[in-house]
Amino acid sequence: MRTNPKALTGLVALGFFALMAVVGPWLAPFDPSERSSALLQPPSAEHWFGTTHLGQDIFSQVLAGTRSVVLVGAIAGVVATVLSVLVGVTAGYLSGSAGEGLSALSNVFLVIPALPLIVIITSSLPETSNLTIALVIGLTSWAWNARVLRAQTLSLRRRDYVEAARANGESAWRIILFEIMPNLTAVIASGFVGTVLFAVVSEITLAFIGVSDAGGWNWGTVLYWAQSQQALAQGAWWWFVPAGLAIALLGTALSLVNFGIDEYVNPRLRNRFSMPGVRMRVGFTPVLPQDPKLAQKLETS
Amino acid sequence: MSYLLKRFGFYLLTAWAAVTINFFVPRMIPGDPVQALITKQRGQMTSESVRSLYVLFGLDKDESLASQYFSYLGQLLRGDLGLSFTFFPTPVAEVIGDGLPWTVGLVGITTVIGFLLGTAAGAVVGWRRGTWADSLIPVTTFVSSIPYFWLGLVAIALLTGPGSFFPASGAYAIGLVPNWDWQFIGSTVQHALLPAFTILVSSVSGWILSMRNMMVTVSSDDYVTVAHAKGLPERRVMLAYAARNALLPNVSGFALALGFIVGGTLLVEIVFSYPGLGLQLFQAVGAKDYPLLQGIFLIITLSVLLANLLADVAYLALDPRTRREG
């Protein structure tokens, strides 16, 4: 992992967002909801990202909103990952109708469109807070990982070392926890990162259509106000560009971490051996001349 | 044939699960939304429509849960989805009927085109790994992390405005009446171009990535090496050997990802004020129009199931192994 620049870049960026989630609300130069007389101002030294139609400071809104985004992403990610491990590994390890039933359950949740489902549940709830939104997203988005984990467990279940453990009389729990789970770590980690990305985009989307934590800020709420106040028609590009870029950067950071995990699990995806001038043909081992003179001769020929 | 039957059974199960979720979710709504509507409409509702809404919300306290459930199922089978609050007194089924053709036209066509384009590009990028094509990957990663709706906002800001060819909102020019003449079709296409382009840009990148990874994995398999060793032309090895096999997981991935994609594309409709289901969903959330919300959820789920069935048929045609009996 240390030698993988993609994963390292992603982790550094994630660390930055996590830091902002903690200190962002204190760093914000203004109260994000406070109105002022500077209405719809473009970016300036005082208001880095400009102001809204009520004179609110957009830089403060984006900073203060990071906390809600990171919090919902993390909680939903943990809830969905725990559920997917429970359902996926059990479905893979159990044979017969119990395993089939759990597998059908995760397929059902996979096929039902998640976003409309999250929208009808959250808008029917008596109250919406960051916690309830995170829980709804977590409880509805575990199916993909469960499916991946089930497939992986199915292939591990009949391996020799698992058979050996079974022959030794180890209990099913011990086999699952100590023989199978350690080999699923990378899959679980990559599933967690993917779910966090999905949860973040879902929360922002929900806020954009008007379902969000009452009184709180997140990047989607900023975009919601930009859209409902016709920021585009008024040429106020600064109103929606920073929040959108923040989403894209966080999303890219998460994807980079996931690429790192993918390449760690599947060495075929690694690019480390590619060199300029050498066209890698997969399936063939490129033989490189060691002698620099010979190499030069080959290149000029 | 047994493969398709099995899939069909699974979709029936999923449809039943969606209906059941739809039955239980409204029970969490605080207060009595129907009573609030009756007060607002001051007695303009017939007792029949009040009754239908009570069944929909499960507010019939005299009945047991089971009999409530069955009267709800019966109501659905008659195509009665209740009355919309926002477009009162239009039935939900009629409101959705107005929006559905626009959504199917825009989202359906662009999703399929996006899949085909992305898969083709991914096959090429995966085959030519280690060359300039690899530099496409960071770009597509960045683009695929951008929410669809934000890309739409940027497109509106950059490409529309006074004097621009692209209209910023709507599905056809104001003043035109929907019919099949050229003026109307032209206007429809003109209005659909920008939303379609937005969906294409954000959905293509995901397909490029997954197809590229499958190509990389497949192209080191033995049968590809054998094809090379036989001296077959490069093009033929790439298309008929590697891509043909890499395509299969991408097709099943298409079916599974459809639910996610449809959710994202509905938001593009909101941004462009395109009169499909997405915009109706937005209006329903704002107005707390629960019957319309439930109806839209049900229709979207059923459409996704139907699309999945079609993808299964395509898979069956592509992979001879699934056609083997037994």
mmCIF file with all atom_site columns, C-alpha atoms in Angstrom, chain A residues 51-211:
data_model
loop_
_atom_site.group_PDB
_atom_site.id
_atom_site.type_symbol
_atom_site.label_atom_id
_atom_site.label_alt_id
_atom_site.label_comp_id
_atom_site.label_asym_id
_atom_site.label_entity_id
_atom_site.label_seq_id
_atom_site.pdbx_PDB_ins_code
_atom_site.Cartn_x
_atom_site.Cartn_y
_atom_site.Cartn_z
_atom_site.occupancy
_atom_site.B_iso_or_equiv
_atom_site.pdbx_formal_charge
_atom_site.auth_seq_id
_atom_site.auth_comp_id
_atom_site.auth_asym_id
_atom_site.auth_atom_id
_atom_site.pdbx_PDB_model_num
ATOM 1   C CA . THR A 1 51  ? -22.477 35.309  -0.819 1.00 0.00 ? 51  THR A CA 1
ATOM 2   C CA . THR A 1 52  ? -26.075 34.122  -1.247 1.00 0.00 ? 52  THR A CA 1
ATOM 3   C CA . HIS A 1 53  ? -29.249 36.125  -1.911 1.00 0.00 ? 53  HIS A CA 1
ATOM 4   C CA . LEU A 1 54  ? -29.505 36.691  1.853  1.00 0.00 ? 54  LEU A CA 1
ATOM 5   C CA . GLY A 1 55  ? -25.876 37.753  2.209  1.00 0.00 ? 55  GLY A CA 1
ATOM 6   C CA . GLN A 1 56  ? -24.775 34.447  3.797  1.00 0.00 ? 56  GLN A CA 1
ATOM 7   C CA . ASP A 1 57  ? -21.132 33.488  3.356  1.00 0.00 ? 57  ASP A CA 1
ATOM 8   C CA . ILE A 1 58  ? -20.880 30.454  1.031  1.00 0.00 ? 58  ILE A CA 1
ATOM 9   C CA . PHE A 1 59  ? -17.325 29.565  2.121  1.00 0.00 ? 59  PHE A CA 1
ATOM 10  C CA . SER A 1 60  ? -18.604 29.142  5.700  1.00 0.00 ? 60  SER A CA 1
ATOM 11  C CA . GLN A 1 61  ? -21.563 27.069  4.472  1.00 0.00 ? 61  GLN A CA 1
ATOM 12  C CA . VAL A 1 62  ? -19.295 24.684  2.571  1.00 0.00 ? 62  VAL A CA 1
ATOM 13  C CA . LEU A 1 63  ? -16.845 24.416  5.510  1.00 0.00 ? 63  LEU A CA 1
ATOM 14  C CA . ALA A 1 64  ? -19.578 23.868  8.098  1.00 0.00 ? 64  ALA A CA 1
ATOM 15  C CA . GLY A 1 65  ? -21.342 21.423  5.777  1.00 0.00 ? 65  GLY A CA 1
ATOM 16  C CA . THR A 1 66  ? -18.354 19.063  5.608  1.00 0.00 ? 66  THR A CA 1
ATOM 17  C CA . ARG A 1 67  ? -19.148 17.659  9.051  1.00 0.00 ? 67  ARG A CA 1
ATOM 18  C CA . SER A 1 68  ? -22.620 16.460  8.100  1.00 0.00 ? 68  SER A CA 1
ATOM 19  C CA . VAL A 1 69  ? -21.350 14.944  4.839  1.00 0.00 ? 69  VAL A CA 1
ATOM 20  C CA . VAL A 1 70  ? -18.506 13.009  6.480  1.00 0.00 ? 70  VAL A CA 1
ATOM 21  C CA . LEU A 1 71  ? -20.687 11.940  9.416  1.00 0.00 ? 71  LEU A CA 1
ATOM 22  C CA . VAL A 1 72  ? -23.514 10.570  7.270  1.00 0.00 ? 72  VAL A CA 1
ATOM 23  C CA . GLY A 1 73  ? -21.036 8.861   4.944  1.00 0.00 ? 73  GLY A CA 1
ATOM 24  C CA . ALA A 1 74  ? -19.223 7.176   7.831  1.00 0.00 ? 74  ALA A CA 1
ATOM 25  C CA . ILE A 1 75  ? -22.319 6.053   9.765  1.00 0.00 ? 75  ILE A CA 1
ATOM 26  C CA . ALA A 1 76  ? -24.109 4.753   6.664  1.00 0.00 ? 76  ALA A CA 1
ATOM 27  C CA . GLY A 1 77  ? -20.898 3.029   5.562  1.00 0.00 ? 77  GLY A CA 1
ATOM 28  C CA . VAL A 1 78  ? -20.482 1.236   8.899  1.00 0.00 ? 78  VAL A CA 1
ATOM 29  C CA . VAL A 1 79  ? -24.150 0.182   9.096  1.00 0.00 ? 79  VAL A CA 1
ATOM 30  C CA . ALA A 1 80  ? -24.192 -1.117  5.519  1.00 0.00 ? 80  ALA A CA 1
ATOM 31  C CA . THR A 1 81  ? -20.850 -2.912  5.901  1.00 0.00 ? 81  THR A CA 1
ATOM 32  C CA . VAL A 1 82  ? -21.910 -4.709  9.089  1.00 0.00 ? 82  VAL A CA 1
ATOM 33  C CA . LEU A 1 83  ? -25.173 -5.783  7.448  1.00 0.00 ? 83  LEU A CA 1
ATOM 34  C CA . SER A 1 84  ? -23.453 -6.900  4.260  1.00 0.00 ? 84  SER A CA 1
ATOM 35  C CA . VAL A 1 85  ? -20.912 -8.993  6.181  1.00 0.00 ? 85  VAL A CA 1
ATOM 36  C CA . LEU A 1 86  ? -23.669 -10.613 8.245  1.00 0.00 ? 86  LEU A CA 1
ATOM 37  C CA . VAL A 1 87  ? -25.879 -11.386 5.237  1.00 0.00 ? 87  VAL A CA 1
ATOM 38  C CA . GLY A 1 88  ? -23.174 -12.030 2.641  1.00 0.00 ? 88  GLY A CA 1
ATOM 39  C CA . VAL A 1 89  ? -20.854 -14.298 4.629  1.00 0.00 ? 89  VAL A CA 1
ATOM 40  C CA . THR A 1 90  ? -23.742 -16.233 6.160  1.00 0.00 ? 90  THR A CA 1
ATOM 41  C CA . ALA A 1 91  ? -25.369 -16.693 2.763  1.00 0.00 ? 91  ALA A CA 1
ATOM 42  C CA . GLY A 1 92  ? -22.074 -17.895 1.336  1.00 0.00 ? 92  GLY A CA 1
ATOM 43  C CA . TYR A 1 93  ? -21.213 -20.244 4.169  1.00 0.00 ? 93  TYR A CA 1
ATOM 44  C CA . LEU A 1 94  ? -24.620 -21.816 4.704  1.00 0.00 ? 94  LEU A CA 1
ATOM 45  C CA . SER A 1 95  ? -25.698 -24.209 2.023  1.00 0.00 ? 95  SER A CA 1
ATOM 46  C CA . GLY A 1 96  ? -29.275 -25.011 1.152  1.00 0.00 ? 96  GLY A CA 1
ATOM 47  C CA . SER A 1 97  ? -32.409 -22.946 1.464  1.00 0.00 ? 97  SER A CA 1
ATOM 48  C CA . ALA A 1 98  ? -31.133 -20.574 4.193  1.00 0.00 ? 98  ALA A CA 1
ATOM 49  C CA . GLY A 1 99  ? -28.241 -19.432 2.016  1.00 0.00 ? 99  GLY A CA 1
ATOM 50  C CA . GLU A 1 100 ? -30.456 -19.194 -1.053 1.00 0.00 ? 100 GLU A CA 1
ATOM 51  C CA . GLY A 1 101 ? -33.009 -17.155 0.867  1.00 0.00 ? 101 GLY A CA 1
ATOM 52  C CA . LEU A 1 102 ? -30.446 -14.625 2.114  1.00 0.00 ? 102 LEU A CA 1
ATOM 53  C CA . SER A 1 103 ? -28.997 -14.366 -1.361 1.00 0.00 ? 103 SER A CA 1
ATOM 54  C CA . ALA A 1 104 ? -32.456 -13.714 -2.839 1.00 0.00 ? 104 ALA A CA 1
ATOM 55  C CA . LEU A 1 105 ? -33.019 -11.060 -0.158 1.00 0.00 ? 105 LEU A CA 1
ATOM 56  C CA . SER A 1 106 ? -29.894 -9.153  -1.146 1.00 0.00 ? 106 SER A CA 1
ATOM 57  C CA . ASN A 1 107 ? -30.779 -9.443  -4.837 1.00 0.00 ? 107 ASN A CA 1
ATOM 58  C CA . VAL A 1 108 ? -34.205 -7.963  -4.134 1.00 0.00 ? 108 VAL A CA 1
ATOM 59  C CA . PHE A 1 109 ? -32.629 -4.970  -2.395 1.00 0.00 ? 109 PHE A CA 1
ATOM 60  C CA . LEU A 1 110 ? -30.148 -4.650  -5.231 1.00 0.00 ? 110 LEU A CA 1
ATOM 61  C CA . VAL A 1 111 ? -32.758 -4.426  -7.956 1.00 0.00 ? 111 VAL A CA 1
ATOM 62  C CA . ILE A 1 112 ? -35.141 -2.000  -6.216 1.00 0.00 ? 112 ILE A CA 1
ATOM 63  C CA . PRO A 1 113 ? -33.954 1.505   -7.207 1.00 0.00 ? 113 PRO A CA 1
ATOM 64  C CA . ALA A 1 114 ? -32.226 2.795   -4.067 1.00 0.00 ? 114 ALA A CA 1
ATOM 65  C CA . LEU A 1 115 ? -32.665 6.520   -4.456 1.00 0.00 ? 115 LEU A CA 1
ATOM 66  C CA . PRO A 1 116 ? -36.468 6.608   -4.894 1.00 0.00 ? 116 PRO A CA 1
ATOM 67  C CA . LEU A 1 117 ? -36.717 4.141   -1.988 1.00 0.00 ? 117 LEU A CA 1
ATOM 68  C CA . ILE A 1 118 ? -34.583 6.372   0.246  1.00 0.00 ? 118 ILE A CA 1
ATOM 69  C CA . VAL A 1 119 ? -36.646 9.384   -0.826 1.00 0.00 ? 119 VAL A CA 1
ATOM 70  C CA . ILE A 1 120 ? -40.016 7.847   0.088  1.00 0.00 ? 120 ILE A CA 1
ATOM 71  C CA . ILE A 1 121 ? -38.738 6.540   3.430  1.00 0.00 ? 121 ILE A CA 1
ATOM 72  C CA . THR A 1 122 ? -37.013 9.739   4.548  1.00 0.00 ? 122 THR A CA 1
ATOM 73  C CA . SER A 1 123 ? -39.880 11.967  3.478  1.00 0.00 ? 123 SER A CA 1
ATOM 74  C CA . SER A 1 124 ? -42.345 9.799   5.409  1.00 0.00 ? 124 SER A CA 1
ATOM 75  C CA . LEU A 1 125 ? -40.305 9.882   8.630  1.00 0.00 ? 125 LEU A CA 1
ATOM 76  C CA . PRO A 1 126 ? -41.669 12.064  11.438 1.00 0.00 ? 126 PRO A CA 1
ATOM 77  C CA . GLU A 1 127 ? -38.363 13.962  11.582 1.00 0.00 ? 127 GLU A CA 1
ATOM 78  C CA . THR A 1 128 ? -35.199 13.987  9.516  1.00 0.00 ? 128 THR A CA 1
ATOM 79  C CA . SER A 1 129 ? -31.807 14.396  11.138 1.00 0.00 ? 129 SER A CA 1
ATOM 80  C CA . ASN A 1 130 ? -28.326 13.435  10.004 1.00 0.00 ? 130 ASN A CA 1
ATOM 81  C CA . LEU A 1 131 ? -28.641 10.232  12.017 1.00 0.00 ? 131 LEU A CA 1
ATOM 82  C CA . THR A 1 132 ? -31.964 9.079   10.542 1.00 0.00 ? 132 THR A CA 1
ATOM 83  C CA . ILE A 1 133 ? -30.801 9.884   7.005  1.00 0.00 ? 133 ILE A CA 1
ATOM 84  C CA . ALA A 1 134 ? -27.575 7.943   7.592  1.00 0.00 ? 134 ALA A CA 1
ATOM 85  C CA . LEU A 1 135 ? -29.512 4.979   9.004  1.00 0.00 ? 135 LEU A CA 1
ATOM 86  C CA . VAL A 1 136 ? -31.972 4.873   6.103  1.00 0.00 ? 136 VAL A CA 1
ATOM 87  C CA . ILE A 1 137 ? -29.120 5.007   3.575  1.00 0.00 ? 137 ILE A CA 1
ATOM 88  C CA . GLY A 1 138 ? -27.159 2.351   5.487  1.00 0.00 ? 138 GLY A CA 1
ATOM 89  C CA . LEU A 1 139 ? -30.145 0.017   5.820  1.00 0.00 ? 139 LEU A CA 1
ATOM 90  C CA . THR A 1 140 ? -30.966 0.183   2.102  1.00 0.00 ? 140 THR A CA 1
ATOM 91  C CA . SER A 1 141 ? -27.516 0.069   0.479  1.00 0.00 ? 141 SER A CA 1
ATOM 92  C CA . TRP A 1 142 ? -25.834 -3.069  1.827  1.00 0.00 ? 142 TRP A CA 1
ATOM 93  C CA . ALA A 1 143 ? -26.962 -5.419  -0.929 1.00 0.00 ? 143 ALA A CA 1
ATOM 94  C CA . TRP A 1 144 ? -24.166 -4.918  -3.442 1.00 0.00 ? 144 TRP A CA 1
ATOM 95  C CA . ASN A 1 145 ? -21.435 -5.767  -0.932 1.00 0.00 ? 145 ASN A CA 1
ATOM 96  C CA . ALA A 1 146 ? -23.417 -8.686  0.426  1.00 0.00 ? 146 ALA A CA 1
ATOM 97  C CA . ARG A 1 147 ? -23.516 -10.126 -3.074 1.00 0.00 ? 147 ARG A CA 1
ATOM 98  C CA . VAL A 1 148 ? -19.775 -9.697  -3.592 1.00 0.00 ? 148 VAL A CA 1
ATOM 99  C CA . LEU A 1 149 ? -18.987 -11.175 -0.166 1.00 0.00 ? 149 LEU A CA 1
ATOM 100 C CA . ARG A 1 150 ? -21.262 -14.154 -0.767 1.00 0.00 ? 150 ARG A CA 1
ATOM 101 C CA . ALA A 1 151 ? -19.507 -14.971 -4.036 1.00 0.00 ? 151 ALA A CA 1
ATOM 102 C CA . GLN A 1 152 ? -16.110 -14.698 -2.344 1.00 0.00 ? 152 GLN A CA 1
ATOM 103 C CA . THR A 1 153 ? -17.160 -16.823 0.640  1.00 0.00 ? 153 THR A CA 1
ATOM 104 C CA . LEU A 1 154 ? -18.560 -19.489 -1.693 1.00 0.00 ? 154 LEU A CA 1
ATOM 105 C CA . SER A 1 155 ? -15.167 -19.815 -3.347 1.00 0.00 ? 155 SER A CA 1
ATOM 106 C CA . LEU A 1 156 ? -13.310 -19.870 -0.012 1.00 0.00 ? 156 LEU A CA 1
ATOM 107 C CA . ARG A 1 157 ? -15.601 -22.376 1.638  1.00 0.00 ? 157 ARG A CA 1
ATOM 108 C CA . ARG A 1 158 ? -14.263 -25.403 -0.232 1.00 0.00 ? 158 ARG A CA 1
ATOM 109 C CA . ARG A 1 159 ? -10.579 -24.478 -0.080 1.00 0.00 ? 159 ARG A CA 1
ATOM 110 C CA . ASP A 1 160 ? -8.244  -27.065 1.419  1.00 0.00 ? 160 ASP A CA 1
ATOM 111 C CA . TYR A 1 161 ? -7.302  -25.066 4.503  1.00 0.00 ? 161 TYR A CA 1
ATOM 112 C CA . VAL A 1 162 ? -10.959 -24.563 5.408  1.00 0.00 ? 162 VAL A CA 1
ATOM 113 C CA . GLU A 1 163 ? -11.627 -28.278 4.898  1.00 0.00 ? 163 GLU A CA 1
ATOM 114 C CA . ALA A 1 164 ? -8.631  -28.996 7.124  1.00 0.00 ? 164 ALA A CA 1
ATOM 115 C CA . ALA A 1 165 ? -9.972  -26.715 9.843  1.00 0.00 ? 165 ALA A CA 1
ATOM 116 C CA . ARG A 1 166 ? -13.329 -28.446 9.595  1.00 0.00 ? 166 ARG A CA 1
ATOM 117 C CA . ALA A 1 167 ? -11.678 -31.858 9.816  1.00 0.00 ? 167 ALA A CA 1
ATOM 118 C CA . ASN A 1 168 ? -9.893  -30.676 12.950 1.00 0.00 ? 168 ASN A CA 1
ATOM 119 C CA . GLY A 1 169 ? -13.279 -30.150 14.512 1.00 0.00 ? 169 GLY A CA 1
ATOM 120 C CA . GLU A 1 170 ? -13.231 -26.382 14.633 1.00 0.00 ? 170 GLU A CA 1
ATOM 121 C CA . SER A 1 171 ? -16.626 -24.811 15.207 1.00 0.00 ? 171 SER A CA 1
ATOM 122 C CA . ALA A 1 172 ? -18.430 -23.037 12.372 1.00 0.00 ? 172 ALA A CA 1
ATOM 123 C CA . TRP A 1 173 ? -17.989 -19.707 14.170 1.00 0.00 ? 173 TRP A CA 1
ATOM 124 C CA . ARG A 1 174 ? -14.271 -20.152 14.509 1.00 0.00 ? 174 ARG A CA 1
ATOM 125 C CA . ILE A 1 175 ? -13.935 -21.107 10.861 1.00 0.00 ? 175 ILE A CA 1
ATOM 126 C CA . ILE A 1 176 ? -15.894 -18.062 9.731  1.00 0.00 ? 176 ILE A CA 1
ATOM 127 C CA . LEU A 1 177 ? -14.137 -15.609 12.068 1.00 0.00 ? 177 LEU A CA 1
ATOM 128 C CA . PHE A 1 178 ? -10.549 -16.859 11.907 1.00 0.00 ? 178 PHE A CA 1
ATOM 129 C CA . GLU A 1 179 ? -10.235 -18.776 8.644  1.00 0.00 ? 179 GLU A CA 1
ATOM 130 C CA . ILE A 1 180 ? -12.569 -17.043 6.199  1.00 0.00 ? 180 ILE A CA 1
ATOM 131 C CA . MET A 1 181 ? -12.911 -13.441 7.426  1.00 0.00 ? 181 MET A CA 1
ATOM 132 C CA . PRO A 1 182 ? -9.198  -12.556 7.274  1.00 0.00 ? 182 PRO A CA 1
ATOM 133 C CA . ASN A 1 183 ? -9.251  -13.471 3.578  1.00 0.00 ? 183 ASN A CA 1
ATOM 134 C CA . LEU A 1 184 ? -12.221 -11.191 3.008  1.00 0.00 ? 184 LEU A CA 1
ATOM 135 C CA . THR A 1 185 ? -10.612 -8.091  4.558  1.00 0.00 ? 185 THR A CA 1
ATOM 136 C CA . ALA A 1 186 ? -9.768  -6.413  1.252  1.00 0.00 ? 186 ALA A CA 1
ATOM 137 C CA . VAL A 1 187 ? -13.231 -7.072  -0.179 1.00 0.00 ? 187 VAL A CA 1
ATOM 138 C CA . ILE A 1 188 ? -14.887 -5.704  2.961  1.00 0.00 ? 188 ILE A CA 1
ATOM 139 C CA . ALA A 1 189 ? -12.658 -2.612  2.951  1.00 0.00 ? 189 ALA A CA 1
ATOM 140 C CA . SER A 1 190 ? -13.339 -1.856  -0.689 1.00 0.00 ? 190 SER A CA 1
ATOM 141 C CA . GLY A 1 191 ? -17.067 -2.382  -0.102 1.00 0.00 ? 191 GLY A CA 1
ATOM 142 C CA . PHE A 1 192 ? -16.954 0.052   2.818  1.00 0.00 ? 192 PHE A CA 1
ATOM 143 C CA . VAL A 1 193 ? -15.267 2.740   0.723  1.00 0.00 ? 193 VAL A CA 1
ATOM 144 C CA . GLY A 1 194 ? -17.779 2.242   -2.105 1.00 0.00 ? 194 GLY A CA 1
ATOM 145 C CA . THR A 1 195 ? -20.719 2.492   0.276  1.00 0.00 ? 195 THR A CA 1
ATOM 146 C CA . VAL A 1 196 ? -19.372 5.691   1.835  1.00 0.00 ? 196 VAL A CA 1
ATOM 147 C CA . LEU A 1 197 ? -19.205 7.209   -1.646 1.00 0.00 ? 197 LEU A CA 1
ATOM 148 C CA . PHE A 1 198 ? -22.762 6.113   -2.396 1.00 0.00 ? 198 PHE A CA 1
ATOM 149 C CA . ALA A 1 199 ? -23.990 7.440   0.974  1.00 0.00 ? 199 ALA A CA 1
ATOM 150 C CA . VAL A 1 200 ? -22.340 10.831  0.482  1.00 0.00 ? 200 VAL A CA 1
ATOM 151 C CA . VAL A 1 201 ? -23.837 11.275  -2.982 1.00 0.00 ? 201 VAL A CA 1
ATOM 152 C CA . SER A 1 202 ? -27.244 10.089  -1.707 1.00 0.00 ? 202 SER A CA 1
ATOM 153 C CA . GLU A 1 203 ? -27.227 12.514  1.230  1.00 0.00 ? 203 GLU A CA 1
ATOM 154 C CA . ILE A 1 204 ? -26.312 15.429  -1.017 1.00 0.00 ? 204 ILE A CA 1
ATOM 155 C CA . THR A 1 205 ? -28.941 14.403  -3.540 1.00 0.00 ? 205 THR A CA 1
ATOM 156 C CA . LEU A 1 206 ? -31.580 14.175  -0.800 1.00 0.00 ? 206 LEU A CA 1
ATOM 157 C CA . ALA A 1 207 ? -30.636 17.625  0.476  1.00 0.00 ? 207 ALA A CA 1
ATOM 158 C CA . PHE A 1 208 ? -30.753 18.925  -3.089 1.00 0.00 ? 208 PHE A CA 1
ATOM 159 C CA . ILE A 1 209 ? -34.383 17.851  -3.487 1.00 0.00 ? 209 ILE A CA 1
ATOM 160 C CA . GLY A 1 210 ? -35.272 19.233  -0.064 1.00 0.00 ? 210 GLY A CA 1
ATOM 161 C CA . VAL A 1 211 ? -34.883 16.384  2.454  1.00 0.00 ? 211 VAL A CA 1
#
